[in-house]
mmCIF file of C-alpha atoms in Angstrom:
data_model
loop_
_atom_site.group_PDB
_atom_site.id
_atom_site.type_symbol
_atom_site.label_atom_id
_atom_site.label_comp_id
_atom_site.label_asym_id
_atom_site.label_seq_id
_atom_site.Cartn_x
_atom_site.Cartn_y
_atom_site.Cartn_z
ATOM 1 C CA MET F 1 -9.023 -8.421 25.370
ATOM 2 C CA PRO F 2 -6.340 -6.765 23.278
ATOM 3 C CA LYS F 3 -4.956 -3.274 24.279
ATOM 4 C CA THR F 4 -4.917 -2.351 20.739
ATOM 5 C CA THR F 5 -7.294 -1.799 17.788
ATOM 6 C CA ILE F 6 -5.566 -1.206 14.361
ATOM 7 C CA ILE F 7 -7.831 0.701 11.778
ATOM 8 C CA ILE F 8 -7.317 -0.028 8.226
ATOM 9 C CA PRO F 9 -9.759 2.292 5.499
ATOM 10 C CA CYS F 10 -9.500 0.846 2.220
ATOM 11 C CA ARG F 11 -11.013 2.088 -1.373
ATOM 12 C CA GLU F 12 -13.690 -0.572 -2.688
ATOM 13 C CA THR F 13 -10.627 -2.097 -4.934
ATOM 14 C CA GLU F 14 -7.560 -1.924 -2.608
ATOM 15 C CA GLU F 15 -6.799 -4.691 -0.091
ATOM 16 C CA PRO F 16 -4.238 -3.598 2.827
ATOM 17 C CA THR F 17 -1.669 -6.537 2.373
ATOM 18 C CA ILE F 18 1.255 -4.669 2.618
ATOM 19 C CA THR F 19 0.010 -3.331 6.014
ATOM 20 C CA THR F 20 -1.106 -6.269 7.279
ATOM 21 C CA ASP F 21 2.023 -8.773 6.134
ATOM 22 C CA SER F 22 4.047 -6.033 8.295
ATOM 23 C CA LEU F 23 1.850 -6.462 11.322
ATOM 24 C CA LYS F 24 2.514 -10.145 11.544
ATOM 25 C CA LEU F 25 5.810 -9.427 12.118
ATOM 26 C CA GLN F 26 6.020 -7.122 14.774
ATOM 27 C CA THR F 27 7.426 -7.532 18.205
ATOM 28 C CA TYR F 28 4.081 -6.060 20.132
ATOM 29 C CA GLN F 29 1.217 -7.879 19.018
ATOM 30 C CA ASP F 30 -1.595 -7.179 21.370
ATOM 31 C CA PHE F 31 -3.841 -5.733 19.014
ATOM 32 C CA LYS F 32 -6.302 -6.491 16.450
ATOM 33 C CA ILE F 33 -7.512 -5.256 13.303
ATOM 34 C CA VAL F 34 -10.275 -3.949 12.101
ATOM 35 C CA ILE F 35 -10.833 -3.136 8.223
ATOM 36 C CA VAL F 36 -13.272 -0.701 6.683
ATOM 37 C CA LYS F 37 -13.820 -0.287 2.869
ATOM 38 C CA ASP F 38 -14.682 3.547 2.815
ATOM 39 C CA GLN F 39 -17.613 2.955 0.200
ATOM 40 C CA SER F 40 -16.654 6.095 -1.520
ATOM 41 C CA LYS F 41 -17.129 7.928 1.366
ATOM 42 C CA GLY F 42 -13.985 8.855 1.881
ATOM 43 C CA ALA F 43 -10.929 7.571 4.390
ATOM 44 C CA ASN F 44 -11.906 9.686 7.264
ATOM 45 C CA TRP F 45 -15.218 8.479 6.764
ATOM 46 C CA ALA F 46 -13.865 4.777 7.227
ATOM 47 C CA ARG F 47 -11.681 5.534 9.902
ATOM 48 C CA ASN F 48 -14.177 7.160 12.093
ATOM 49 C CA GLU F 49 -16.812 3.602 11.394
ATOM 50 C CA GLY F 50 -14.116 1.833 12.443
ATOM 51 C CA PHE F 51 -13.509 3.194 15.732
ATOM 52 C CA LYS F 52 -16.758 2.569 16.276
ATOM 53 C CA GLN F 53 -15.485 -1.109 16.946
ATOM 54 C CA CYS F 54 -13.028 0.160 19.006
ATOM 55 C CA ASP F 55 -13.305 -1.174 22.481
ATOM 56 C CA THR F 56 -9.311 -1.451 23.619
ATOM 57 C CA GLU F 57 -7.138 1.107 25.881
ATOM 58 C CA PHE F 58 -5.325 2.793 22.466
ATOM 59 C CA VAL F 59 -6.059 3.006 18.975
ATOM 60 C CA LEU F 60 -3.948 2.893 15.859
ATOM 61 C CA PHE F 61 -5.344 4.089 12.023
ATOM 62 C CA SER F 62 -2.635 2.534 9.436
ATOM 63 C CA ASP F 63 -2.979 3.841 5.676
ATOM 64 C CA ASN F 64 -3.437 0.479 3.825
ATOM 65 C CA ASP F 65 -0.091 0.769 1.687
ATOM 66 C CA ILE F 66 1.831 1.523 5.400
ATOM 67 C CA ASN F 67 5.050 -0.884 5.554
ATOM 68 C CA TRP F 68 5.618 -1.090 9.518
ATOM 69 C CA THR F 69 9.036 -1.576 11.194
ATOM 70 C CA GLU F 70 8.781 -4.715 13.299
ATOM 71 C CA ASN F 71 9.190 -2.665 16.358
ATOM 72 C CA ALA F 72 7.167 0.449 15.775
ATOM 73 C CA LEU F 73 4.186 -0.863 17.788
ATOM 74 C CA GLU F 74 6.462 -1.763 20.778
ATOM 75 C CA VAL F 75 8.404 1.521 20.863
ATOM 76 C CA MET F 76 4.835 3.843 20.173
ATOM 77 C CA MET F 77 3.924 1.575 23.221
ATOM 78 C CA GLU F 78 6.960 2.007 25.809
ATOM 79 C CA THR F 79 6.663 5.825 24.639
ATOM 80 C CA LEU F 80 3.214 6.026 26.346
ATOM 81 C CA ARG F 81 3.767 4.102 28.964
ATOM 82 C CA HIS F 82 6.736 6.425 29.879
ATOM 83 C CA PHE F 83 4.733 9.799 29.298
ATOM 84 C CA GLN F 84 1.719 9.224 30.654
ATOM 85 C CA ARG F 85 0.437 12.167 30.540
ATOM 86 C CA ALA F 86 0.790 12.224 26.423
ATOM 87 C CA SER F 87 -2.072 11.502 23.968
ATOM 88 C CA TYR F 88 -0.496 9.931 21.286
ATOM 89 C CA ALA F 89 2.931 8.852 20.280
ATOM 90 C CA TYR F 90 4.415 9.127 16.901
ATOM 91 C CA GLY F 91 8.017 8.322 14.989
ATOM 92 C CA ARG F 92 9.487 9.452 11.918
ATOM 93 C CA PHE F 93 8.520 7.902 8.417
ATOM 94 C CA LYS F 94 9.759 7.484 5.224
ATOM 95 C CA ILE F 95 8.282 8.127 1.899
ATOM 96 C CA GLY F 96 9.511 7.094 -1.272
ATOM 97 C CA ASN F 97 13.581 8.214 -0.374
ATOM 98 C CA ASN F 98 12.805 11.018 2.579
ATOM 99 C CA ILE F 99 12.627 10.685 5.589
ATOM 100 C CA TRP F 100 10.026 12.782 7.354
ATOM 101 C CA GLY F 101 8.552 13.758 11.075
ATOM 102 C CA HIS F 102 11.899 13.928 12.948
ATOM 103 C CA GLN F 103 10.997 16.309 15.455
ATOM 104 C CA MET F 104 10.267 16.059 18.989
ATOM 105 C CA PHE F 105 6.750 17.736 19.993
ATOM 106 C CA ASP F 106 6.614 21.479 19.663
ATOM 107 C CA PRO F 107 2.865 23.019 20.195
ATOM 108 C CA THR F 108 4.460 26.078 18.596
ATOM 109 C CA LEU F 109 5.521 24.358 15.421
ATOM 110 C CA LEU F 110 2.457 21.988 15.311
ATOM 111 C CA CYS F 111 0.359 25.275 14.964
ATOM 112 C CA ARG F 112 2.662 26.167 11.666
ATOM 113 C CA ALA F 113 3.311 22.863 10.103
ATOM 114 C CA ASN F 114 1.896 19.684 9.367
ATOM 115 C CA TYR F 115 4.870 17.280 10.978
ATOM 116 C CA ILE F 116 3.273 14.411 12.631
ATOM 117 C CA SER F 117 1.589 11.659 10.669
ATOM 118 C CA THR F 118 -1.989 9.925 10.831
ATOM 119 C CA MET F 119 -0.329 6.506 11.909
ATOM 120 C CA SER F 120 0.643 7.598 15.336
ATOM 121 C CA LEU F 121 -0.935 5.483 18.651
ATOM 122 C CA ILE F 122 -3.788 7.620 20.427
ATOM 123 C CA ARG F 123 -5.139 6.474 23.892
ATOM 124 C CA SER F 124 -8.852 6.015 22.540
ATOM 125 C CA GLU F 125 -10.286 7.536 25.541
ATOM 126 C CA ASP F 126 -8.764 11.089 24.048
ATOM 127 C CA PHE F 127 -9.715 10.161 20.424
ATOM 128 C CA ARG F 128 -13.113 9.871 21.443
ATOM 129 C CA LEU F 129 -12.911 13.172 23.327
ATOM 130 C CA CYS F 130 -11.857 15.157 20.515
ATOM 131 C CA GLY F 131 -14.594 13.692 18.080
ATOM 132 C CA GLY F 132 -12.631 11.843 15.849
ATOM 133 C CA PHE F 133 -11.859 12.873 12.226
ATOM 134 C CA ASP F 134 -13.391 15.693 10.726
ATOM 135 C CA GLU F 135 -15.024 14.039 7.473
ATOM 136 C CA ASN F 136 -15.312 17.380 5.707
ATOM 137 C CA LEU F 137 -12.059 17.500 5.292
ATOM 138 C CA LYS F 138 -10.391 16.786 2.111
ATOM 139 C CA GLY F 139 -6.282 16.681 3.715
ATOM 140 C CA TYR F 140 -4.629 17.063 6.440
ATOM 141 C CA GLN F 141 -6.572 15.177 8.786
ATOM 142 C CA ASP F 142 -3.583 14.235 10.920
ATOM 143 C CA TRP F 143 -2.733 17.840 10.925
ATOM 144 C CA ASP F 144 -6.232 18.736 12.466
ATOM 145 C CA LEU F 145 -6.861 15.982 14.306
ATOM 146 C CA TYR F 146 -3.397 16.832 16.526
ATOM 147 C CA LEU F 147 -4.346 20.625 16.371
ATOM 148 C CA ASN F 148 -7.938 19.967 17.789
ATOM 149 C CA LEU F 149 -6.414 17.627 20.489
ATOM 150 C CA LEU F 150 -4.247 20.528 21.387
ATOM 151 C CA LEU F 151 -5.939 23.834 20.938
ATOM 152 C CA ASN F 152 -9.514 22.372 21.709
ATOM 153 C CA HIS F 153 -8.398 19.885 24.749
ATOM 154 C CA GLY F 154 -4.833 20.604 26.052
ATOM 155 C CA LYS F 155 -3.924 17.491 24.739
ATOM 156 C CA ARG F 156 -0.048 16.334 23.470
ATOM 157 C CA GLY F 157 2.155 13.859 21.674
ATOM 158 C CA ALA F 158 5.291 11.832 22.587
ATOM 159 C CA TYR F 159 7.999 11.539 19.846
ATOM 160 C CA CYS F 160 9.419 8.106 20.162
ATOM 161 C CA ASN F 161 12.566 8.917 18.038
ATOM 162 C CA GLU F 162 12.294 5.824 15.910
ATOM 163 C CA LEU F 163 11.448 5.426 12.225
ATOM 164 C CA ILE F 164 8.227 3.667 12.580
ATOM 165 C CA PHE F 165 6.993 2.923 8.746
ATOM 166 C CA VAL F 166 8.079 3.204 5.383
ATOM 167 C CA THR F 167 6.072 3.737 1.946
ATOM 168 C CA GLU F 168 5.754 4.234 -1.122
ATOM 169 C CA TYR F 169 5.548 8.021 -2.838
ATOM 170 C CA ARG F 170 2.005 8.164 -4.275
ATOM 171 C CA GLU F 171 0.383 10.993 -5.873
ATOM 172 C CA GLY F 172 -1.730 13.084 -3.537
ATOM 173 C CA ILE F 173 -4.634 15.616 -4.063
ATOM 174 C CA SER F 174 -3.798 18.474 -6.468
ATOM 175 C CA SER F 175 -1.594 21.173 -5.060
ATOM 176 C CA ASN F 176 -4.573 23.621 -5.792
ATOM 177 C CA ARG F 177 -7.032 21.656 -3.128
ATOM 178 C CA THR F 178 -3.699 21.237 -0.935
ATOM 179 C CA MET F 179 -3.802 24.497 -0.505
ATOM 180 C CA GLU F 180 -7.424 24.872 0.409
ATOM 181 C CA ALA F 181 -6.952 21.935 2.609
ATOM 182 C CA ALA F 182 -4.196 23.928 4.709
ATOM 183 C CA ARG F 183 -6.832 27.182 4.093
ATOM 184 C CA VAL F 184 -9.408 25.427 5.768
ATOM 185 C CA ILE F 185 -6.951 24.124 8.980
ATOM 186 C CA ASN F 186 -6.218 27.763 9.688
ATOM 187 C CA ASP F 187 -9.561 28.927 9.241
ATOM 188 C CA LYS F 188 -10.775 26.688 11.577
ATOM 189 C CA TYR F 189 -8.096 27.187 14.434
ATOM 190 C CA LYS F 190 -7.685 30.622 13.507
ATOM 191 C CA LEU F 191 -3.925 30.144 13.166
ATOM 192 C CA GLY F 192 -3.504 33.255 11.275
ATOM 193 C CA MET F 193 -0.903 32.102 8.833
ATOM 194 C CA ALA F 194 0.187 34.446 6.085
ATOM 195 C CA ARG F 195 1.318 31.532 4.293
ATOM 196 C CA PHE F 196 1.274 27.408 4.645
ATOM 197 C CA ASN F 197 3.926 24.373 4.832
ATOM 198 C CA THR F 198 1.711 21.886 3.131
ATOM 199 C CA GLY F 199 4.052 19.129 3.497
ATOM 200 C CA TYR F 200 5.644 17.289 6.230
ATOM 201 C CA LEU F 201 8.856 18.440 7.822
#
């Protein structure tokens, strides 16, 4: 049995070719891939649906346009082996021409800003503990997940200090919906934020 399940949500008209091609080149190959079409129910629904097929120690949720660096899974796995109490390992990443997420784990900062990508290697038992992704959210599913783990379950992440993936810039949700998503997160966790950092650090 493999140690990791990689779950890739896709829209009905899309295929995860970029992601799967990069996964074939990984130095760590002890994984299985689960591709889930979102059936117009959204990516969070597809991620949770895919997790129903996870019977491995670790889970990795990957968007379908992620070009993983060749040693990404290996370095995240080594990070979790080293930091036995960490729930997940994450790294920095490149979107377009910008590098994001170059930040050691800091619980105070996490309560102020979204700086850890969805594309992190997670211990399956901890993902199960937090109840999965909130399917009602319109954005910031990554921030919500890591705040849930931290504030409700005392779980922390570990930074692997490597560039783990690159992807092209694409238009996300509108700025109004982005701000609304941040307000939802603020209210859900009672962060008391007067203003919102709506991007990665």
